[in-house]
Amino acid sequence: PLAEIEHVTAAGNYVEIAWRGERLLHRATLSALEAELGPAFARIHRSRLVNRTSVRRVVTHKSGDFDVELESGETLRGSRRYRENVAG
């Protein structure tokens, strides 16, 4: 189920889908998957999407880049270019 997906990372012509400690490699582009998943997922980096409901905390650095702490405890780096996607 989509609600269980925590984050998605680009891996060449594939994407790595992470949920509940599991990982699945799927042949698709990140852009295509982003369009399919819809507004429940936010792009935080050119190669990374996160499920908005999985975000526990966002820590912004002086450079404008940021870290997203997820419900699982995993921390992902976000780019300042995509900061507004998780601001509110």
PDB file of N, CA and C in Angstrom:
ATOM      1  N   PRO A   1       0.815  -1.219   0.000  1.00  0.00           N
ATOM      2  CA  PRO A   1       0.000   0.000   0.000  1.00  0.00           C
ATOM      3  C   PRO A   1       0.854   1.278   0.000  1.00  0.00           C
ATOM      4  N   LEU A   2       0.396   2.296  -0.694  1.00  0.00           N
ATOM      5  CA  LEU A   2       1.140   3.550  -0.798  1.00  0.00           C
ATOM      6  C   LEU A   2       1.437   4.166   0.558  1.00  0.00           C
ATOM      7  N   ALA A   3       0.523   4.059   1.499  1.00  0.00           N
ATOM      8  CA  ALA A   3       0.705   4.668   2.819  1.00  0.00           C
ATOM      9  C   ALA A   3       1.884   4.057   3.569  1.00  0.00           C
ATOM     10  N   GLU A   4       2.294   2.856   3.220  1.00  0.00           N
ATOM     11  CA  GLU A   4       3.409   2.200   3.902  1.00  0.00           C
ATOM     12  C   GLU A   4       4.766   2.581   3.330  1.00  0.00           C
ATOM     13  N   ILE A   5       4.796   3.175   2.134  1.00  0.00           N
ATOM     14  CA  ILE A   5       6.070   3.588   1.531  1.00  0.00           C
ATOM     15  C   ILE A   5       6.602   4.776   2.322  1.00  0.00           C
ATOM     16  N   GLU A   6       7.854   4.657   2.771  1.00  0.00           N
ATOM     17  CA  GLU A   6       8.461   5.729   3.560  1.00  0.00           C
ATOM     18  C   GLU A   6       9.226   6.712   2.685  1.00  0.00           C
ATOM     19  N   HIS A   7      10.067   6.178   1.793  1.00  0.00           N
ATOM     20  CA  HIS A   7      10.801   7.050   0.881  1.00  0.00           C
ATOM     21  C   HIS A   7      11.199   6.292  -0.366  1.00  0.00           C
ATOM     22  N   VAL A   8      11.553   7.048  -1.406  1.00  0.00           N
ATOM     23  CA  VAL A   8      11.937   6.490  -2.702  1.00  0.00           C
ATOM     24  C   VAL A   8      13.217   7.195  -3.134  1.00  0.00           C
ATOM     25  N   THR A   9      14.197   6.413  -3.590  1.00  0.00           N
ATOM     26  CA  THR A   9      15.480   6.966  -4.010  1.00  0.00           C
ATOM     27  C   THR A   9      15.784   6.511  -5.438  1.00  0.00           C
ATOM     28  N   ALA A  10      16.272   7.442  -6.258  1.00  0.00           N
ATOM     29  CA  ALA A  10      16.655   7.108  -7.632  1.00  0.00           C
ATOM     30  C   ALA A  10      17.916   6.251  -7.619  1.00  0.00           C
ATOM     31  N   ALA A  11      17.965   5.285  -8.538  1.00  0.00           N
ATOM     32  CA  ALA A  11      19.125   4.407  -8.691  1.00  0.00           C
ATOM     33  C   ALA A  11      19.305   4.121 -10.175  1.00  0.00           C
ATOM     34  N   GLY A  12      19.800   5.099 -10.900  1.00  0.00           N
ATOM     35  CA  GLY A  12      19.943   4.966 -12.352  1.00  0.00           C
ATOM     36  C   GLY A  12      18.579   4.934 -13.014  1.00  0.00           C
ATOM     37  N   ASN A  13      18.306   3.888 -13.802  1.00  0.00           N
ATOM     38  CA  ASN A  13      17.006   3.735 -14.450  1.00  0.00           C
ATOM     39  C   ASN A  13      16.000   3.028 -13.545  1.00  0.00           C
ATOM     40  N   TYR A  14      16.347   2.895 -12.297  1.00  0.00           N
ATOM     41  CA  TYR A  14      15.492   2.231 -11.310  1.00  0.00           C
ATOM     42  C   TYR A  14      15.207   3.178 -10.165  1.00  0.00           C
ATOM     43  N   VAL A  15      14.284   2.786  -9.315  1.00  0.00           N
ATOM     44  CA  VAL A  15      14.051   3.481  -8.052  1.00  0.00           C
ATOM     45  C   VAL A  15      14.068   2.427  -6.943  1.00  0.00           C
ATOM     46  N   GLU A  16      14.567   2.829  -5.797  1.00  0.00           N
ATOM     47  CA  GLU A  16      14.571   1.957  -4.632  1.00  0.00           C
ATOM     48  C   GLU A  16      13.453   2.433  -3.712  1.00  0.00           C
ATOM     49  N   ILE A  17      12.479   1.587  -3.492  1.00  0.00           N
ATOM     50  CA  ILE A  17      11.325   1.917  -2.664  1.00  0.00           C
ATOM     51  C   ILE A  17      11.539   1.320  -1.278  1.00  0.00           C
ATOM     52  N   ALA A  18      11.442   2.156  -0.249  1.00  0.00           N
ATOM     53  CA  ALA A  18      11.675   1.706   1.127  1.00  0.00           C
ATOM     54  C   ALA A  18      10.386   1.782   1.936  1.00  0.00           C
ATOM     55  N   TRP A  19      10.102   0.700   2.670  1.00  0.00           N
ATOM     56  CA  TRP A  19       8.945   0.666   3.564  1.00  0.00           C
ATOM     57  C   TRP A  19       9.230  -0.328   4.676  1.00  0.00           C
ATOM     58  N   ARG A  20       8.876  -0.024   5.873  1.00  0.00           N
ATOM     59  CA  ARG A  20       9.021  -0.885   7.059  1.00  0.00           C
ATOM     60  C   ARG A  20      10.318  -1.703   7.083  1.00  0.00           C
ATOM     61  N   GLY A  21      11.433  -1.057   6.796  1.00  0.00           N
ATOM     62  CA  GLY A  21      12.718  -1.748   6.830  1.00  0.00           C
ATOM     63  C   GLY A  21      13.031  -2.581   5.605  1.00  0.00           C
ATOM     64  N   GLU A  22      12.128  -2.668   4.667  1.00  0.00           N
ATOM     65  CA  GLU A  22      12.320  -3.434   3.428  1.00  0.00           C
ATOM     66  C   GLU A  22      12.705  -2.490   2.295  1.00  0.00           C
ATOM     67  N   ARG A  23      13.337  -3.048   1.256  1.00  0.00           N
ATOM     68  CA  ARG A  23      13.702  -2.274   0.075  1.00  0.00           C
ATOM     69  C   ARG A  23      13.335  -3.081  -1.173  1.00  0.00           C
ATOM     70  N   LEU A  24      12.855  -2.389  -2.186  1.00  0.00           N
ATOM     71  CA  LEU A  24      12.476  -3.016  -3.446  1.00  0.00           C
ATOM     72  C   LEU A  24      13.047  -2.182  -4.580  1.00  0.00           C
ATOM     73  N   LEU A  25      13.736  -2.806  -5.516  1.00  0.00           N
ATOM     74  CA  LEU A  25      14.246  -2.132  -6.697  1.00  0.00           C
ATOM     75  C   LEU A  25      13.206  -2.289  -7.801  1.00  0.00           C
ATOM     76  N   HIS A  26      12.767  -1.163  -8.369  1.00  0.00           N
ATOM     77  CA  HIS A  26      11.696  -1.161  -9.363  1.00  0.00           C
ATOM     78  C   HIS A  26      12.167  -0.382 -10.580  1.00  0.00           C
ATOM     79  N   ARG A  27      11.910  -0.911 -11.766  1.00  0.00           N
ATOM     80  CA  ARG A  27      12.349  -0.218 -12.988  1.00  0.00           C
ATOM     81  C   ARG A  27      11.357   0.883 -13.333  1.00  0.00           C
ATOM     82  N   ALA A  28      11.751   2.100 -13.034  1.00  0.00           N
ATOM     83  CA  ALA A  28      10.966   3.297 -13.330  1.00  0.00           C
ATOM     84  C   ALA A  28      11.855   4.503 -13.049  1.00  0.00           C
ATOM     85  N   THR A  29      11.486   5.639 -13.602  1.00  0.00           N
ATOM     86  CA  THR A  29      12.226   6.853 -13.275  1.00  0.00           C
ATOM     87  C   THR A  29      11.583   7.504 -12.057  1.00  0.00           C
ATOM     88  N   LEU A  30      12.360   8.293 -11.348  1.00  0.00           N
ATOM     89  CA  LEU A  30      11.841   8.967 -10.162  1.00  0.00           C
ATOM     90  C   LEU A  30      10.732   9.954 -10.546  1.00  0.00           C
ATOM     91  N   SER A  31      10.898  10.643 -11.656  1.00  0.00           N
ATOM     92  CA  SER A  31       9.882  11.602 -12.100  1.00  0.00           C
ATOM     93  C   SER A  31       8.552  10.924 -12.406  1.00  0.00           C
ATOM     94  N   ALA A  32       8.613   9.776 -13.069  1.00  0.00           N
ATOM     95  CA  ALA A  32       7.384   9.044 -13.397  1.00  0.00           C
ATOM     96  C   ALA A  32       6.704   8.559 -12.126  1.00  0.00           C
ATOM     97  N   LEU A  33       7.491   8.055 -11.189  1.00  0.00           N
ATOM     98  CA  LEU A  33       6.918   7.570  -9.938  1.00  0.00           C
ATOM     99  C   LEU A  33       6.361   8.722  -9.101  1.00  0.00           C
ATOM    100  N   GLU A  34       7.028   9.869  -9.126  1.00  0.00           N
ATOM    101  CA  GLU A  34       6.542  11.048  -8.400  1.00  0.00           C
ATOM    102  C   GLU A  34       5.167  11.453  -8.914  1.00  0.00           C
ATOM    103  N   ALA A  35       4.975  11.449 -10.221  1.00  0.00           N
ATOM    104  CA  ALA A  35       3.684  11.791 -10.813  1.00  0.00           C
ATOM    105  C   ALA A  35       2.620  10.768 -10.423  1.00  0.00           C
ATOM    106  N   GLU A  36       3.006   9.505 -10.357  1.00  0.00           N
ATOM    107  CA  GLU A  36       2.079   8.436 -10.004  1.00  0.00           C
ATOM    108  C   GLU A  36       1.677   8.482  -8.522  1.00  0.00           C
ATOM    109  N   LEU A  37       2.626   8.805  -7.656  1.00  0.00           N
ATOM    110  CA  LEU A  37       2.364   8.816  -6.215  1.00  0.00           C
ATOM    111  C   LEU A  37       1.545  10.028  -5.768  1.00  0.00           C
ATOM    112  N   GLY A  38       1.686  11.133  -6.471  1.00  0.00           N
ATOM    113  CA  GLY A  38       0.881  12.313  -6.180  1.00  0.00           C
ATOM    114  C   GLY A  38       1.392  13.156  -5.024  1.00  0.00           C
ATOM    115  N   PRO A  39       0.541  14.044  -4.511  1.00  0.00           N
ATOM    116  CA  PRO A  39       0.956  15.038  -3.509  1.00  0.00           C
ATOM    117  C   PRO A  39       1.248  14.470  -2.118  1.00  0.00           C
ATOM    118  N   ALA A  40       0.986  13.203  -1.882  1.00  0.00           N
ATOM    119  CA  ALA A  40       1.307  12.601  -0.578  1.00  0.00           C
ATOM    120  C   ALA A  40       2.817  12.462  -0.397  1.00  0.00           C
ATOM    121  N   PHE A  41       3.575  12.590  -1.506  1.00  0.00           N
ATOM    122  CA  PHE A  41       5.026  12.463  -1.465  1.00  0.00           C
ATOM    123  C   PHE A  41       5.670  13.780  -1.877  1.00  0.00           C
ATOM    124  N   ALA A  42       6.747  14.149  -1.180  1.00  0.00           N
ATOM    125  CA  ALA A  42       7.450  15.401  -1.458  1.00  0.00           C
ATOM    126  C   ALA A  42       8.858  15.092  -1.945  1.00  0.00           C
ATOM    127  N   ARG A  43       9.298  15.816  -2.956  1.00  0.00           N
ATOM    128  CA  ARG A  43      10.678  15.679  -3.415  1.00  0.00           C
ATOM    129  C   ARG A  43      11.544  16.530  -2.495  1.00  0.00           C
ATOM    130  N   ILE A  44      12.586  15.920  -1.927  1.00  0.00           N
ATOM    131  CA  ILE A  44      13.481  16.657  -1.033  1.00  0.00           C
ATOM    132  C   ILE A  44      14.876  16.801  -1.632  1.00  0.00           C
ATOM    133  N   HIS A  45      15.118  16.114  -2.733  1.00  0.00           N
ATOM    134  CA  HIS A  45      16.423  16.119  -3.392  1.00  0.00           C
ATOM    135  C   HIS A  45      16.161  15.675  -4.828  1.00  0.00           C
ATOM    136  N   ARG A  46      17.065  15.950  -5.725  1.00  0.00           N
ATOM    137  CA  ARG A  46      16.820  15.557  -7.122  1.00  0.00           C
ATOM    138  C   ARG A  46      16.694  14.053  -7.280  1.00  0.00           C
ATOM    139  N   SER A  47      17.180  13.299  -6.288  1.00  0.00           N
ATOM    140  CA  SER A  47      17.109  11.841  -6.378  1.00  0.00           C
ATOM    141  C   SER A  47      16.335  11.204  -5.228  1.00  0.00           C
ATOM    142  N   ARG A  48      15.462  11.982  -4.553  1.00  0.00           N
ATOM    143  CA  ARG A  48      14.792  11.433  -3.369  1.00  0.00           C
ATOM    144  C   ARG A  48      13.396  12.011  -3.156  1.00  0.00           C
ATOM    145  N   LEU A  49      12.444  11.110  -2.830  1.00  0.00           N
ATOM    146  CA  LEU A  49      11.078  11.486  -2.437  1.00  0.00           C
ATOM    147  C   LEU A  49      10.816  10.930  -1.041  1.00  0.00           C
ATOM    148  N   VAL A  50      10.014  11.635  -0.259  1.00  0.00           N
ATOM    149  CA  VAL A  50       9.601  11.105   1.045  1.00  0.00           C
ATOM    150  C   VAL A  50       8.089  11.182   1.166  1.00  0.00           C
ATOM    151  N   ASN A  51       7.541  10.248   1.912  1.00  0.00           N
ATOM    152  CA  ASN A  51       6.123  10.270   2.232  1.00  0.00           C
ATOM    153  C   ASN A  51       5.937  11.363   3.293  1.00  0.00           C
ATOM    154  N   ARG A  52       5.090  12.327   3.034  1.00  0.00           N
ATOM    155  CA  ARG A  52       4.904  13.455   3.964  1.00  0.00           C
ATOM    156  C   ARG A  52       4.492  12.990   5.360  1.00  0.00           C
ATOM    157  N   THR A  53       3.721  11.917   5.458  1.00  0.00           N
ATOM    158  CA  THR A  53       3.267  11.444   6.768  1.00  0.00           C
ATOM    159  C   THR A  53       4.369  10.738   7.548  1.00  0.00           C
ATOM    160  N   SER A  54       5.458  10.374   6.886  1.00  0.00           N
ATOM    161  CA  SER A  54       6.582   9.707   7.553  1.00  0.00           C
ATOM    162  C   SER A  54       7.586  10.686   8.146  1.00  0.00           C
ATOM    163  N   VAL A  55       7.469  11.970   7.807  1.00  0.00           N
ATOM    164  CA  VAL A  55       8.422  12.977   8.283  1.00  0.00           C
ATOM    165  C   VAL A  55       8.143  13.299   9.740  1.00  0.00           C
ATOM    166  N   ARG A  56       9.138  13.049  10.584  1.00  0.00           N
ATOM    167  CA  ARG A  56       9.020  13.350  12.005  1.00  0.00           C
ATOM    168  C   ARG A  56       9.570  14.746  12.303  1.00  0.00           C
ATOM    169  N   ARG A  57      10.704  15.089  11.652  1.00  0.00           N
ATOM    170  CA  ARG A  57      11.361  16.348  11.967  1.00  0.00           C
ATOM    171  C   ARG A  57      12.217  16.792  10.789  1.00  0.00           C
ATOM    172  N   VAL A  58      12.336  18.112  10.602  1.00  0.00           N
ATOM    173  CA  VAL A  58      13.186  18.680   9.564  1.00  0.00           C
ATOM    174  C   VAL A  58      14.178  19.615  10.243  1.00  0.00           C
ATOM    175  N   VAL A  59      15.469  19.407   9.982  1.00  0.00           N
ATOM    176  CA  VAL A  59      16.529  20.234  10.567  1.00  0.00           C
ATOM    177  C   VAL A  59      17.240  20.948   9.430  1.00  0.00           C
ATOM    178  N   THR A  60      17.174  22.281   9.434  1.00  0.00           N
ATOM    179  CA  THR A  60      17.794  23.081   8.381  1.00  0.00           C
ATOM    180  C   THR A  60      19.207  23.482   8.796  1.00  0.00           C
ATOM    181  N   HIS A  61      20.148  23.399   7.847  1.00  0.00           N
ATOM    182  CA  HIS A  61      21.539  23.772   8.074  1.00  0.00           C
ATOM    183  C   HIS A  61      21.790  25.187   7.559  1.00  0.00           C
ATOM    184  N   LYS A  62      22.900  25.784   7.952  1.00  0.00           N
ATOM    185  CA  LYS A  62      23.236  27.149   7.531  1.00  0.00           C
ATOM    186  C   LYS A  62      23.285  27.290   6.011  1.00  0.00           C
ATOM    187  N   SER A  63      23.675  26.245   5.325  1.00  0.00           N
ATOM    188  CA  SER A  63      23.775  26.280   3.866  1.00  0.00           C
ATOM    189  C   SER A  63      22.407  26.323   3.183  1.00  0.00           C
ATOM    190  N   GLY A  64      21.353  25.998   3.948  1.00  0.00           N
ATOM    191  CA  GLY A  64      20.013  25.922   3.373  1.00  0.00           C
ATOM    192  C   GLY A  64      19.595  24.487   3.117  1.00  0.00           C
ATOM    193  N   ASP A  65      20.587  23.577   3.023  1.00  0.00           N
ATOM    194  CA  ASP A  65      20.268  22.159   2.913  1.00  0.00           C
ATOM    195  C   ASP A  65      19.647  21.714   4.233  1.00  0.00           C
ATOM    196  N   PHE A  66      19.043  20.554   4.250  1.00  0.00           N
ATOM    197  CA  PHE A  66      18.354  20.115   5.457  1.00  0.00           C
ATOM    198  C   PHE A  66      18.382  18.602   5.581  1.00  0.00           C
ATOM    199  N   ASP A  67      18.108  18.127   6.773  1.00  0.00           N
ATOM    200  CA  ASP A  67      17.968  16.703   7.046  1.00  0.00           C
ATOM    201  C   ASP A  67      16.517  16.442   7.402  1.00  0.00           C
ATOM    202  N   VAL A  68      15.985  15.335   6.911  1.00  0.00           N
ATOM    203  CA  VAL A  68      14.627  14.916   7.236  1.00  0.00           C
ATOM    204  C   VAL A  68      14.736  13.651   8.082  1.00  0.00           C
ATOM    205  N   GLU A  69      14.211  13.705   9.285  1.00  0.00           N
ATOM    206  CA  GLU A  69      14.178  12.526  10.141  1.00  0.00           C
ATOM    207  C   GLU A  69      12.827  11.859   9.954  1.00  0.00           C
ATOM    208  N   LEU A  70      12.856  10.567   9.631  1.00  0.00           N
ATOM    209  CA  LEU A  70      11.637   9.829   9.349  1.00  0.00           C
ATOM    210  C   LEU A  70      11.180   9.027  10.561  1.00  0.00           C
ATOM    211  N   GLU A  71       9.951   8.562  10.530  1.00  0.00           N
ATOM    212  CA  GLU A  71       9.366   7.771  11.614  1.00  0.00           C
ATOM    213  C   GLU A  71      10.222   6.561  11.963  1.00  0.00           C
ATOM    214  N   SER A  72      10.885   5.978  10.974  1.00  0.00           N
ATOM    215  CA  SER A  72      11.716   4.789  11.195  1.00  0.00           C
ATOM    216  C   SER A  72      13.015   5.122  11.918  1.00  0.00           C
ATOM    217  N   GLY A  73      13.326   6.420  12.029  1.00  0.00           N
ATOM    218  CA  GLY A  73      14.587   6.838  12.631  1.00  0.00           C
ATOM    219  C   GLY A  73      15.653   7.144  11.600  1.00  0.00           C
ATOM    220  N   GLU A  74      15.400   6.786  10.354  1.00  0.00           N
ATOM    221  CA  GLU A  74      16.346   7.063   9.275  1.00  0.00           C
ATOM    222  C   GLU A  74      16.374   8.559   8.987  1.00  0.00           C
ATOM    223  N   THR A  75      17.560   9.081   8.657  1.00  0.00           N
ATOM    224  CA  THR A  75      17.720  10.488   8.325  1.00  0.00           C
ATOM    225  C   THR A  75      18.183  10.598   6.879  1.00  0.00           C
ATOM    226  N   LEU A  76      17.498  11.449   6.112  1.00  0.00           N
ATOM    227  CA  LEU A  76      17.832  11.665   4.706  1.00  0.00           C
ATOM    228  C   LEU A  76      18.207  13.122   4.497  1.00  0.00           C
ATOM    229  N   ARG A  77      19.179  13.361   3.629  1.00  0.00           N
ATOM    230  CA  ARG A  77      19.603  14.724   3.312  1.00  0.00           C
ATOM    231  C   ARG A  77      18.710  15.293   2.227  1.00  0.00           C
ATOM    232  N   GLY A  78      18.299  16.550   2.418  1.00  0.00           N
ATOM    233  CA  GLY A  78      17.513  17.253   1.420  1.00  0.00           C
ATOM    234  C   GLY A  78      18.285  18.443   0.894  1.00  0.00           C
ATOM    235  N   SER A  79      17.973  18.865  -0.298  1.00  0.00           N
ATOM    236  CA  SER A  79      18.641  19.993  -0.930  1.00  0.00           C
ATOM    237  C   SER A  79      17.838  21.275  -0.725  1.00  0.00           C
ATOM    238  N   ARG A  80      18.548  22.396  -0.541  1.00  0.00           N
ATOM    239  CA  ARG A  80      17.863  23.686  -0.302  1.00  0.00           C
ATOM    240  C   ARG A  80      16.888  24.037  -1.429  1.00  0.00           C
ATOM    241  N   ARG A  81      17.165  23.534  -2.620  1.00  0.00           N
ATOM    242  CA  ARG A  81      16.282  23.778  -3.772  1.00  0.00           C
ATOM    243  C   ARG A  81      14.866  23.241  -3.517  1.00  0.00           C
ATOM    244  N   TYR A  82      14.756  22.192  -2.708  1.00  0.00           N
ATOM    245  CA  TYR A  82      13.465  21.557  -2.462  1.00  0.00           C
ATOM    246  C   TYR A  82      12.948  21.812  -1.056  1.00  0.00           C
ATOM    247  N   ARG A  83      13.532  22.762  -0.330  1.00  0.00           N
ATOM    248  CA  ARG A  83      13.164  23.024   1.063  1.00  0.00           C
ATOM    249  C   ARG A  83      11.687  23.363   1.227  1.00  0.00           C
ATOM    250  N   GLU A  84      11.124  24.133   0.333  1.00  0.00           N
ATOM    251  CA  GLU A  84       9.723  24.542   0.459  1.00  0.00           C
ATOM    252  C   GLU A  84       8.751  23.365   0.342  1.00  0.00           C
ATOM    253  N   ASN A  85       9.201  22.241  -0.229  1.00  0.00           N
ATOM    254  CA  ASN A  85       8.322  21.081  -0.364  1.00  0.00           C
ATOM    255  C   ASN A  85       7.966  20.436   0.972  1.00  0.00           C
ATOM    256  N   VAL A  86       8.791  20.632   1.998  1.00  0.00           N
ATOM    257  CA  VAL A  86       8.516  20.063   3.313  1.00  0.00           C
ATOM    258  C   VAL A  86       8.374  21.143   4.385  1.00  0.00           C
ATOM    259  N   ALA A  87       8.290  22.388   3.956  1.00  0.00           N
ATOM    260  CA  ALA A  87       8.207  23.501   4.915  1.00  0.00           C
ATOM    261  C   ALA A  87       6.885  23.533   5.655  1.00  0.00           C
ATOM    262  N   GLY A  88       5.805  23.105   5.031  1.00  0.00           N
ATOM    263  CA  GLY A  88       4.530  23.264   5.700  1.00  0.00           C
ATOM    264  C   GLY A  88       3.650  22.110   5.691  1.00  0.00           C
TER     265      GLY A  88
END
